[in-house]
Short mmCIF file of C-alpha atoms in Angstrom, two decimals:
data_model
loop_
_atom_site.label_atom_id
_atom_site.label_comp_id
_atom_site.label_asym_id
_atom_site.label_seq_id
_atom_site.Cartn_x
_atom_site.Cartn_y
_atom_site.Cartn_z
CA UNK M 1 0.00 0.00 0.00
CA UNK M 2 1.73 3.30 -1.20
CA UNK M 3 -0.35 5.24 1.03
CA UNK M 4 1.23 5.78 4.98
CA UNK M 5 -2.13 6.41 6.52
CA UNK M 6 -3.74 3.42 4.90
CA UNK M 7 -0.82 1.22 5.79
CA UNK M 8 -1.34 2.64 9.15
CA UNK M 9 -5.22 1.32 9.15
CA UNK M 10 -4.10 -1.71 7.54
CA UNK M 11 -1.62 -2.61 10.38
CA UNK M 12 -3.97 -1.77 13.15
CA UNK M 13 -6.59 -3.66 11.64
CA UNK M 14 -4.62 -6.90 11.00
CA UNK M 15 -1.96 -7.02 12.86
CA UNK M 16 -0.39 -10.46 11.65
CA UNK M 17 -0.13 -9.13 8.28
CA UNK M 18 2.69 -7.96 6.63
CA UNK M 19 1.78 -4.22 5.47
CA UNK M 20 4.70 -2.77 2.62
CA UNK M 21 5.19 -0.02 0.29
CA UNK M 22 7.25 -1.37 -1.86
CA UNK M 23 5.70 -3.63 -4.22
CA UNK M 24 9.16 -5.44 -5.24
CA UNK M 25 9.90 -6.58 -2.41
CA UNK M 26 6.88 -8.98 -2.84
CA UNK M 27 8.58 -10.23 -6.11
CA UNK M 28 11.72 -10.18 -5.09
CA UNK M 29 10.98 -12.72 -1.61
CA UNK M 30 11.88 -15.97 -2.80
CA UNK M 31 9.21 -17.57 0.21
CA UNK M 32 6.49 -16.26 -1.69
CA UNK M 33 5.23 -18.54 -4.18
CA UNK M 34 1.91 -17.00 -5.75
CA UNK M 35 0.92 -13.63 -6.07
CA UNK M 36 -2.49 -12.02 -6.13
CA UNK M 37 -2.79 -8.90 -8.40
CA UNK M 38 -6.13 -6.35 -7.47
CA UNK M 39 -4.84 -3.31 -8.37
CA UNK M 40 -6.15 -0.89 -11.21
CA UNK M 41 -5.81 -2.20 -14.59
CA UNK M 42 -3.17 0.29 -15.63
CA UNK M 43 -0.63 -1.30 -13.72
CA UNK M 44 -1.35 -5.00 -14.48
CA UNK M 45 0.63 -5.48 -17.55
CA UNK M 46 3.68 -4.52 -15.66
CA UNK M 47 2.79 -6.62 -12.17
CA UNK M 48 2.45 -9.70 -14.44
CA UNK M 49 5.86 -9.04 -16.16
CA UNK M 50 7.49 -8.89 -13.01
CA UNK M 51 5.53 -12.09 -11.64
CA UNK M 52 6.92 -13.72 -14.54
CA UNK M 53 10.44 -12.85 -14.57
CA UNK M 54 10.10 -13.94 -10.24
CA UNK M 55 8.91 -17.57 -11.13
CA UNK M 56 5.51 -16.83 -9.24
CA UNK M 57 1.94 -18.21 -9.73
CA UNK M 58 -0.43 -15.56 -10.28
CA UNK M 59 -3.91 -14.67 -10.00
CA UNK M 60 -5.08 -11.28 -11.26
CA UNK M 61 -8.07 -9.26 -11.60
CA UNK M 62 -9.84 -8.66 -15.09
CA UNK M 63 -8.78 -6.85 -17.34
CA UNK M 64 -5.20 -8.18 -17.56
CA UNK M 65 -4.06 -5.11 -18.99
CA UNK M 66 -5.68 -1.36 -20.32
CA UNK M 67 -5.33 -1.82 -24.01
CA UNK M 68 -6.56 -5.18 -26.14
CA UNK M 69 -3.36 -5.06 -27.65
CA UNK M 70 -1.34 -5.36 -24.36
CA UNK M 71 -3.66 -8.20 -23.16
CA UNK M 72 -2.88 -10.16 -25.82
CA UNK M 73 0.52 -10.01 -25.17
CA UNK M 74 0.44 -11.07 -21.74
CA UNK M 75 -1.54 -14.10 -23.13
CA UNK M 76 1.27 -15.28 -25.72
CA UNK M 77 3.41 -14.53 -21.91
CA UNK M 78 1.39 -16.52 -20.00
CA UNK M 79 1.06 -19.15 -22.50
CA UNK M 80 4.57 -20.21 -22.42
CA UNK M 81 4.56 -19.84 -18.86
CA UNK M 82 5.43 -23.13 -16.63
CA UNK M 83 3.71 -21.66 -13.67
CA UNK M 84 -0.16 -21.42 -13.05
CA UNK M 85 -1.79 -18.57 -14.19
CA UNK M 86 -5.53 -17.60 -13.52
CA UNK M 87 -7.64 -14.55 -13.71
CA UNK M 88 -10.76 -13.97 -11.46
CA UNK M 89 -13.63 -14.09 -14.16
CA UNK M 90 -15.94 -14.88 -11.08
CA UNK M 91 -18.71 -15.37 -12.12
CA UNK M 92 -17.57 -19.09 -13.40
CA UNK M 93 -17.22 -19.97 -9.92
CA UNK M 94 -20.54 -18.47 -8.51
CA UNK M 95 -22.83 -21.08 -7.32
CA UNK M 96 -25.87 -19.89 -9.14
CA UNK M 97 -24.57 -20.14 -12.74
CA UNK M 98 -22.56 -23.76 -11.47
CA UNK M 99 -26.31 -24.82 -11.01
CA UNK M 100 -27.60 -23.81 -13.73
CA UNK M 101 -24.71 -25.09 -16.30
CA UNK M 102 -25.09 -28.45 -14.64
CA UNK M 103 -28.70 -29.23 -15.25
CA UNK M 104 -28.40 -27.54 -18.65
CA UNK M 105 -25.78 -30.15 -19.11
CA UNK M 106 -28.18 -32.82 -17.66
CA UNK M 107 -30.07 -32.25 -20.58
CA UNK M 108 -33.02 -30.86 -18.77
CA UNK M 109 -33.43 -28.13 -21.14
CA UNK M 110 -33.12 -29.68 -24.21
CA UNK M 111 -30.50 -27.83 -26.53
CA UNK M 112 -29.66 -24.58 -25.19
CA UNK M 113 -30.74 -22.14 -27.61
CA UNK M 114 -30.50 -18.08 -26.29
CA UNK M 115 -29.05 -16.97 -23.63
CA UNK M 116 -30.08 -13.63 -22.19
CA UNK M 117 -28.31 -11.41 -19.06
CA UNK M 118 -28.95 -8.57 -17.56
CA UNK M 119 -27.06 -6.22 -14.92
CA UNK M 120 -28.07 -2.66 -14.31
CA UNK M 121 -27.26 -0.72 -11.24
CA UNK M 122 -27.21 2.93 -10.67
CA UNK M 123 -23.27 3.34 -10.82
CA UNK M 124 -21.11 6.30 -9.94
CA UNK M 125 -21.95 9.76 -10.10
CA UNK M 126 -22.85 12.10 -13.33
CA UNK M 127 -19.50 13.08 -14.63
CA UNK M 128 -17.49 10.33 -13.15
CA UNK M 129 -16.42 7.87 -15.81
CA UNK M 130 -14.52 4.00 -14.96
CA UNK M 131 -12.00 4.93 -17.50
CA UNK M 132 -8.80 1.92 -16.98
CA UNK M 133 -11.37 -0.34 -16.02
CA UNK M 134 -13.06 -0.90 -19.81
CA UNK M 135 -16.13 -2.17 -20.82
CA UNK M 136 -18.32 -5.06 -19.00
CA UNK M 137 -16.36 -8.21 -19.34
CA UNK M 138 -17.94 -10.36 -16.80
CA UNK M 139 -21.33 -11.00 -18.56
CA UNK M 140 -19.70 -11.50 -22.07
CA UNK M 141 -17.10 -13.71 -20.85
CA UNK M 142 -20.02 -16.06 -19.01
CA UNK M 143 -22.39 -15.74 -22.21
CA UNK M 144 -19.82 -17.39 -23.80
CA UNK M 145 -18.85 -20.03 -20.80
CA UNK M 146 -22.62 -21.25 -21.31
CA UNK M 147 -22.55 -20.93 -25.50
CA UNK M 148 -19.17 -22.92 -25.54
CA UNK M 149 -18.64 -21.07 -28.73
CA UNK M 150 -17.06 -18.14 -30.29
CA UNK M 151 -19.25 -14.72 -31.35
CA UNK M 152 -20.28 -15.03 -34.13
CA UNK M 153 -22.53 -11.79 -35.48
CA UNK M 154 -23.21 -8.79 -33.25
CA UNK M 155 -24.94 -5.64 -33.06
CA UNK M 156 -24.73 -2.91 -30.41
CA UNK M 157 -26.83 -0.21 -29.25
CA UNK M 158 -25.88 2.66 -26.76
CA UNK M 159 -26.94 5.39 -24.72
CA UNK M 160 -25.30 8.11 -23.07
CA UNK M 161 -26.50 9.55 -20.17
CA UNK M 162 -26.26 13.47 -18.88
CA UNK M 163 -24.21 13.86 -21.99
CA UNK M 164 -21.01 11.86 -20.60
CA UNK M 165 -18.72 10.97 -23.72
CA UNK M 166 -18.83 7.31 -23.38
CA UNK M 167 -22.01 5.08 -23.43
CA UNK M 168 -23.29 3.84 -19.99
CA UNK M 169 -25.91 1.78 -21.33
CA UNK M 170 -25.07 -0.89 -23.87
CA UNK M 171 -27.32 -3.45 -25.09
CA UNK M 172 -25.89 -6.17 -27.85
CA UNK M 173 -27.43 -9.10 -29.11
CA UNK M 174 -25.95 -11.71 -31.78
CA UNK M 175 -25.29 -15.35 -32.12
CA UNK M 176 -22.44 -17.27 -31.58
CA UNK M 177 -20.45 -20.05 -34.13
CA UNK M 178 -22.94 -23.10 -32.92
CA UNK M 179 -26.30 -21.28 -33.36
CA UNK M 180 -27.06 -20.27 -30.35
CA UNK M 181 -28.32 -16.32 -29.89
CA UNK M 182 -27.77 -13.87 -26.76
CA UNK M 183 -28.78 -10.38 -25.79
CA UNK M 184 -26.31 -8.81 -23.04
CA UNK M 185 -27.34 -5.40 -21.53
CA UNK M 186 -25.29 -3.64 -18.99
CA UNK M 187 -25.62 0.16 -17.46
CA UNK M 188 -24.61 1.86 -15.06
CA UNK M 189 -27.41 4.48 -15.24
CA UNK M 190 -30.29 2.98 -13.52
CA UNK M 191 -31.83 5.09 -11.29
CA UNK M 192 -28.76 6.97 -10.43
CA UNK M 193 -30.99 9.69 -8.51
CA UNK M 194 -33.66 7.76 -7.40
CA UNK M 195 -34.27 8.38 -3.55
CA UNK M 196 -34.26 4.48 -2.56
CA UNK M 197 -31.72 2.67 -5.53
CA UNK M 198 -32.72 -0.21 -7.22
CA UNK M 199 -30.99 -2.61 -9.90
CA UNK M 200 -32.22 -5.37 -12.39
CA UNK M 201 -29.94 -8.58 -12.64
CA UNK M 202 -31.15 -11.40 -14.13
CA UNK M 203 -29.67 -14.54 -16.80
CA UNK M 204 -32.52 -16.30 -18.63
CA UNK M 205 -31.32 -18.93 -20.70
CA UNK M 206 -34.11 -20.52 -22.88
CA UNK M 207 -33.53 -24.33 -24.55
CA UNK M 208 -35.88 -26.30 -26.83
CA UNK M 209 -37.57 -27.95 -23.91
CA UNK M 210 -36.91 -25.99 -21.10
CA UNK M 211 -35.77 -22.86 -19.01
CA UNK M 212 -33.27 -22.12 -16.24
CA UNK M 213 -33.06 -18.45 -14.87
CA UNK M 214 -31.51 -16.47 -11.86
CA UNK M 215 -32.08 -13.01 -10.28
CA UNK M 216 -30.04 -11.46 -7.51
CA UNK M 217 -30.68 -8.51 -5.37
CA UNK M 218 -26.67 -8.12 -4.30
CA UNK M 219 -27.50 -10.47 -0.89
CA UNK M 220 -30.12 -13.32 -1.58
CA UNK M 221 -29.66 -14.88 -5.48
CA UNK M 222 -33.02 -17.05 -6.44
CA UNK M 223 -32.47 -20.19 -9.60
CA UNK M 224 -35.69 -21.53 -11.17
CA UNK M 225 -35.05 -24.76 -13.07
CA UNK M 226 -37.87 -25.53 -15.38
CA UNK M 227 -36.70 -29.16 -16.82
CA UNK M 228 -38.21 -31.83 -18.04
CA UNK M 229 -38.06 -34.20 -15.66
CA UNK M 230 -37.57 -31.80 -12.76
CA UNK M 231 -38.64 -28.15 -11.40
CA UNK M 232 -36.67 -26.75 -8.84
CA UNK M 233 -36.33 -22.97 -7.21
CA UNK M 234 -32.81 -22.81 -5.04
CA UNK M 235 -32.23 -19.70 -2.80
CA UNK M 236 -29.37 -18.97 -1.25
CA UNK M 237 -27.08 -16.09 0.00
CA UNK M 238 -25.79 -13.96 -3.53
CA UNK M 239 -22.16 -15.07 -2.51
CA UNK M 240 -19.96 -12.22 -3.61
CA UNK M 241 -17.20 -12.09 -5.86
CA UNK M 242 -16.36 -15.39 -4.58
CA UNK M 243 -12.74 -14.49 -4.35
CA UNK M 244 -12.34 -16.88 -1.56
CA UNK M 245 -13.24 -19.94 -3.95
CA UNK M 246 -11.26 -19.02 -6.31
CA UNK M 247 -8.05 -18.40 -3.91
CA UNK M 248 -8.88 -21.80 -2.45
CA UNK M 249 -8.94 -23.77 -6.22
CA UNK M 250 -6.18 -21.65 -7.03
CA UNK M 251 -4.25 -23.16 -3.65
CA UNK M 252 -5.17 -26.40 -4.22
CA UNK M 253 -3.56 -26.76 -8.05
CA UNK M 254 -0.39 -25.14 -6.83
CA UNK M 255 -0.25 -28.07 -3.81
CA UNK M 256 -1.40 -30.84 -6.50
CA UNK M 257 0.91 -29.02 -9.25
CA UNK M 258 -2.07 -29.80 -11.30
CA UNK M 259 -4.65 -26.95 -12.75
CA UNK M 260 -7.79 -27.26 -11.87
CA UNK M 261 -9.92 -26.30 -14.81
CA UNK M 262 -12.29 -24.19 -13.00
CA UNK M 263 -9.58 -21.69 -12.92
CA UNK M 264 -10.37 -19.42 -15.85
CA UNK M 265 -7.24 -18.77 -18.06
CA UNK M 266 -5.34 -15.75 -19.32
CA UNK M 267 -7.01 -16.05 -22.91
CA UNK M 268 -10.91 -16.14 -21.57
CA UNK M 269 -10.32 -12.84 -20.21
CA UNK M 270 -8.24 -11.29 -23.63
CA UNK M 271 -11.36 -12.50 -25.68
CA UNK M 272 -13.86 -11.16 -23.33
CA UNK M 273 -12.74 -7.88 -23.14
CA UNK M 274 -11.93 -7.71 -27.11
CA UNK M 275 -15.73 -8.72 -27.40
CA UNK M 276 -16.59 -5.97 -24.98
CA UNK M 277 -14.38 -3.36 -26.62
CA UNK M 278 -15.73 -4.61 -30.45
CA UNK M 279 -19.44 -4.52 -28.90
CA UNK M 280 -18.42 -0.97 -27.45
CA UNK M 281 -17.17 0.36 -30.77
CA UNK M 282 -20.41 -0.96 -32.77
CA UNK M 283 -22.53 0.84 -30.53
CA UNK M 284 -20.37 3.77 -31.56
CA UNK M 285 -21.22 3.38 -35.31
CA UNK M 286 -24.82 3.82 -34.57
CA UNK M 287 -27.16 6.26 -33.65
CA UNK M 288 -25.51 6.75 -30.27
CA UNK M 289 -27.73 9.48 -28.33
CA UNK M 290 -27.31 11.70 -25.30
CA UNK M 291 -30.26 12.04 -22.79
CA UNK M 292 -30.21 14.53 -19.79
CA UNK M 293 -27.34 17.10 -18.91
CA UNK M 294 -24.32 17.27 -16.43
CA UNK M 295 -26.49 20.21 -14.37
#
């Protein structure tokens, strides 16, 4: 932490930890075998470099880099890497979307045939913008864990809201290389001023006998099945980001020396955020209108 008085917090609040400001001397302690990497995608290219040049395993946030161009060459990096590499795509390892891949792969759906998601939550303030972070990568990336397929055709419509440069609302819908169609929305505008804020999250995925679907409200996450042989409605707490999971199968393929292939790789997360910054960029080269102003 390159802040004192955060260090300071950080130290009174766990004291067993080891607080630094120095990030080097993390890659430079030969005890330390893995390293997690959370901080802003600007400086991710340059963390994994050094990871790699240390001999450490690594697991780091999404996007691995700031520019497509620079992800990909992390990914040619990481692929002759010897080490285990993993990024948190989390929403692979979320126990909702783990319920509903396995009965779609129980064939209680038939053959899965659209897949539809939605996340929109009132986001930061008018003016603010998420700049290093990108576009949505999350929902893309798990549209295409369910398809099992490349994109195929796409087209993208935005909105931009109290006339901010970029496009807070996207909305894209296509089909992927097997056949099988998908809408993704995302915004960040919904209900921004609102007195009490609200958000809409759902994933509907629709096969040729059958349904499976999931809504969360940030604490409680409810799954309708709709098979054909079985109907079932789980409910259980939303879960998080799940980071704990994911350091835990992380942990467990550096002990075994064997990846566990849960852990989502290097190249899911390049394609997902090309996809997001290609879907971005079509909703560019449409009408792209601005609604409200900064006042």
């Amino acid at each position: 932490d390159t802040d004192p008085a955060s260090r300071e917090l950080a130290r009174n609040l766990s004291p067993s930890s080891r607080i630094i400001s120095d990030e080097q001397e993390i890659f430079d302690d030969q005890s330390v075998e893995a390293v997690g990497l959370f901080a802003l995608a600007n400086s991710r290219k340059e963390q994994i470099e050094k990871a790699v040049r240390s001999n450490k395993h690594i697991l780091t946030e999404k996007p691995i880099a700031d520019t497509i161009d620079k992800e990909w060459e992390i990914v040619d990096l990481i692929e002759k890497y010897d080490r285990i590499a993993a990024v948190n795509l989390y929403l692979r390892n979320s126990w909702y979307h783990q319920a509903m891949k396995q009965f779609i792969d129980e064939g209680e759906i038939g053959e899965l045939a659209i897949l539809r998601i939605c996340h929109m939550t009132p986001g930061l303030a008018p003016g603010e913008g998420h700049e290093y972070e990108g576009p949505g990568m999350h929902y893309i990336d798990i549209a295409r864990w369910y398809a099992d397929s490349e994109y195929k055709t796409w087209h993208a419509q935005g909105m931009r809201m109290w006339d901010y440069k970029d496009p807070w609302w996207v909305q894209c819908h296509g089909t992927f290389e097997n056949g099988i169609a998908f809408d993704v929305t995302q915004g960040f505008v919904y209900g921004q001023l609102s007195r009490n804020q609200t958000h809409n999250a759902y994933t509907d995925i629709i096969g040729t006998k059958g349904i499976v679907r999931m809504t969360h409200d940030f604490r409680t996450a409810v799954v309708e099945l709709h098979g054909v042989n079985r109907t079932l409605r789980l409910e259980k707490p939303f879960g998080g980001k799940n980071l704990d999971k994911l350091c835990n199968i992380m942990a467990d393929s550096i002990e075994s020396g064997k990846r566990d292939p849960r852990l989502p790789q290097m190249r899911d997360s390049a394609i997902a955020s090309q996809y997001g910054w290609t879907f971005l960029e079509d909703a560019r080269r449409h009408d792209l209108p601005g609604i409200g102003d900064l006042q």
